Coordinates of C-alpha atoms in Angstrom, one line a residue:
X152 CA 0.0 0.0 0.0
X153 CA 1.4 3.4 -1.0
X154 CA 1.7 6.3 1.4
X155 CA -1.3 8.0 -0.3
X156 CA -3.4 4.9 0.0
X157 CA -2.6 4.6 3.7
X158 CA -3.6 8.2 4.2
X159 CA -6.9 7.8 2.4
X160 CA -7.6 4.6 4.4
X161 CA -7.1 6.6 7.6
X162 CA -9.5 9.3 6.4
X163 CA -12.2 6.6 6.0
X164 CA -12.1 5.7 9.7
X165 CA -13.9 7.5 12.4
X166 CA -12.0 9.7 14.8
X167 CA -10.4 8.2 17.9
X168 CA -11.3 9.8 21.2
X169 CA -8.1 11.8 21.3
X170 CA -8.6 13.1 17.7
X171 CA -12.3 13.9 18.5
X172 CA -11.1 15.9 21.6
X173 CA -8.7 17.9 19.4
X174 CA -11.5 18.6 16.8
X175 CA -13.9 19.7 19.5
X176 CA -11.3 21.9 21.1
X177 CA -10.7 23.6 17.8
X178 CA -14.4 24.4 17.5
X179 CA -14.5 25.7 21.1
X180 CA -11.5 28.0 20.5
X181 CA -13.2 29.5 17.4
X182 CA -16.3 30.1 19.4
X183 CA -14.4 31.7 22.3
X184 CA -12.4 34.0 19.9
X185 CA -15.6 35.2 18.2
X186 CA -17.3 35.7 21.6
X187 CA -14.5 37.8 22.9
X188 CA -14.4 40.1 19.9
X189 CA -16.3 43.3 20.7
X190 CA -16.9 44.1 17.0
X191 CA -19.6 41.4 17.2
X192 CA -21.4 42.8 20.1
X193 CA -25.1 42.9 19.3
X194 CA -24.7 40.6 16.3
X195 CA -26.6 37.3 16.3
X196 CA -24.1 34.6 15.4
X197 CA -24.2 30.8 15.2
X198 CA -21.6 28.1 14.6
X199 CA -22.0 25.3 12.1
X200 CA -19.6 22.4 11.9
X201 CA -19.4 21.3 8.3
X202 CA -18.6 18.2 6.3
X203 CA -16.8 15.2 7.7
X204 CA -16.2 16.6 11.1
X205 CA -19.9 16.9 11.9
X206 CA -20.6 13.4 10.4
X207 CA -17.6 12.0 12.4
X208 CA -16.3 10.4 9.2
X209 CA -13.1 11.0 7.2
X210 CA -11.7 13.1 10.1
X211 CA -8.4 11.9 11.4
X212 CA -5.6 13.8 13.3
X213 CA -4.2 15.1 10.0
X214 CA -7.5 16.3 8.7
X215 CA -8.9 19.7 9.4
X216 CA -12.2 21.0 10.9
X217 CA -14.5 23.3 8.9
X218 CA -16.6 25.7 11.0
X219 CA -19.0 28.2 9.5
X220 CA -19.6 31.3 11.5
X221 CA -23.1 32.3 10.5
X222 CA -24.6 35.8 10.7
X223 CA -28.1 35.3 12.0
X224 CA -29.7 38.7 11.9
X225 CA -30.9 38.4 8.3
X226 CA -30.7 35.9 5.4
X227 CA -30.2 35.9 1.7
X228 CA -32.6 34.0 -0.6
X229 CA -33.3 32.9 -4.1
X230 CA -36.9 32.9 -5.2
X231 CA -36.3 32.8 -8.9
X232 CA -38.4 29.7 -9.4
X233 CA -41.5 31.2 -7.7
X234 CA -44.4 32.8 -9.6
X235 CA -44.9 36.6 -9.2
X236 CA -47.6 36.2 -6.6
X237 CA -45.4 34.0 -4.4
X238 CA -42.3 36.1 -4.4
X239 CA -40.8 36.7 -1.0
X240 CA -41.3 40.1 0.5
X241 CA -38.1 42.2 0.9
X242 CA -37.9 43.8 4.3
X243 CA -35.4 46.5 5.4
X244 CA -32.6 45.3 7.6
X245 CA -32.6 47.0 11.0
X246 CA -29.8 45.0 12.7
X247 CA -26.1 45.5 12.4
X248 CA -25.8 44.2 8.9
X249 CA -22.2 43.6 7.8
X250 CA -22.2 42.7 4.1
X251 CA -20.0 39.9 2.8
X252 CA -16.8 41.9 2.7
X253 CA -17.3 43.6 6.0
X254 CA -18.2 40.4 7.8
X255 CA -15.1 38.6 6.6
X256 CA -12.9 41.5 7.6
X257 CA -14.4 41.6 11.1
X258 CA -14.0 37.8 11.5
X259 CA -10.4 38.1 10.3
X260 CA -9.7 40.7 13.0
X261 CA -11.2 38.4 15.7
X262 CA -9.1 35.5 14.6
X263 CA -5.9 37.5 14.4
X264 CA -6.6 38.9 17.8
X265 CA -6.9 35.4 19.3
X266 CA -4.3 33.5 17.2
X267 CA -1.8 36.0 15.9
X268 CA 0.5 34.4 13.3
X269 CA -1.3 31.1 13.5
X270 CA -4.1 32.9 11.6
X271 CA -3.8 32.7 7.8
X272 CA -6.2 35.0 5.8
X273 CA -4.8 34.4 2.3
X274 CA -7.4 31.9 1.3
X275 CA -10.3 32.8 -1.0
X276 CA -13.0 31.3 1.2
X277 CA -11.9 30.2 4.7
X278 CA -9.7 31.8 7.4
X279 CA -7.2 29.1 8.4
X280 CA -6.1 28.5 12.0
X281 CA -2.9 26.5 12.1
X282 CA -2.9 23.2 14.1
X283 CA -0.8 22.7 17.2
X284 CA -0.4 20.0 19.8
X285 CA -3.8 20.6 21.3
X286 CA -6.0 21.2 18.2
X287 CA -6.3 20.2 14.6
X288 CA -6.2 22.9 11.8
X289 CA -9.5 24.8 11.6
X290 CA -11.0 26.5 8.5
X291 CA -13.3 29.2 9.6
X292 CA -15.8 30.3 7.0
X293 CA -17.7 33.6 7.3
X294 CA -21.3 32.8 6.2
X295 CA -24.9 34.0 6.0
X296 CA -28.1 32.1 6.1
X297 CA -29.6 31.3 2.7
X298 CA -32.9 30.0 1.5
X299 CA -33.7 28.5 -1.9
X300 CA -37.4 28.5 -2.5
X301 CA -39.3 26.0 -4.7
X302 CA -42.7 24.3 -5.2
X303 CA -43.3 20.9 -3.8
X304 CA -45.4 18.2 -5.5
X305 CA -48.6 19.7 -4.1
X306 CA -47.7 23.2 -5.3
X307 CA -46.8 24.5 -1.9
X308 CA -43.9 27.0 -1.4
X309 CA -41.0 25.3 0.4
X310 CA -37.4 26.1 0.8
X311 CA -34.0 24.5 1.3
X312 CA -32.1 26.1 4.1
X313 CA -28.3 26.5 3.8
X314 CA -25.5 29.0 4.0
X315 CA -23.9 31.4 1.5
X316 CA -20.3 32.6 1.6
X317 CA -18.7 35.4 -0.3
X318 CA -15.3 34.5 -1.6
X319 CA -12.6 37.2 -1.9
X320 CA -13.0 37.3 -5.7
X321 CA -16.6 38.4 -5.3
X322 CA -18.1 35.1 -6.1
X323 CA -20.9 33.8 -3.8
X324 CA -21.3 30.1 -3.1
X325 CA -24.3 28.4 -1.5
X326 CA -24.0 25.2 0.6
X327 CA -26.6 23.0 2.3
X328 CA -24.6 21.4 5.2
X329 CA -27.6 20.5 7.4
X330 CA -29.3 18.8 4.5
X331 CA -26.1 17.0 3.7
X332 CA -25.8 15.8 7.3
X333 CA -29.4 14.6 7.5
X334 CA -29.1 12.7 4.2
X335 CA -25.6 11.4 4.8
X336 CA -24.3 12.9 1.6
X337 CA -20.7 11.7 1.1
X338 CA -19.5 14.8 -0.7
X339 CA -17.9 17.6 1.4
X340 CA -20.5 20.1 0.2
X341 CA -23.5 20.3 -2.0
X342 CA -22.8 23.6 -3.6
X343 CA -24.3 25.9 -6.3
X344 CA -23.4 29.3 -7.5
X345 CA -25.5 32.0 -5.8
X346 CA -27.6 33.4 -8.6
X347 CA -27.8 37.1 -9.4
X348 CA -31.5 37.0 -8.3
X349 CA -30.5 36.3 -4.6
X350 CA -31.8 39.0 -2.2
X351 CA -31.8 39.5 1.5
X352 CA -34.5 40.0 4.1
X353 CA -34.9 39.9 7.9
X354 CA -36.7 37.2 9.8

């Protein structure tokens, strides 16, 4: 068996207790760093483990943790498949908004404050926190809630709920991690390009 085959075989196994502790510690440290940053005072945030870590598969000591930090004060949506009478009402945002660029910039400040040179912000999507003896590498993804509306078989309006992230090149990507987790989807993400018809509204 080659070195690559051995590594892939390890990724297929579930985490050991020690590895799981390191993964959970990485998530806790991200939560603590965000909670300590005063720039997020008054901002509703949630934390969403993504992909293999949440499913407890394909996550070994040399595999990283993906954590979405999700702005919860409003959400983006895509209602392009709905008829005119079913379009979603756009409401003004009254909370501390932070658009895609501003939210990432603030999250970068929080991570740098907590981790210093262990924080790498050069990636197009995630902010990377380097591993050390007590934690695995963490990829922190600034995200917003996203809903994609559709009609079910009975003609009722439904939606898939996921997250959307703005990459540094201006591209928006939509993921459905909760749906992936519930369905046991083996891919890391189920992604689509956020369409130009996406809008925002408050809850």
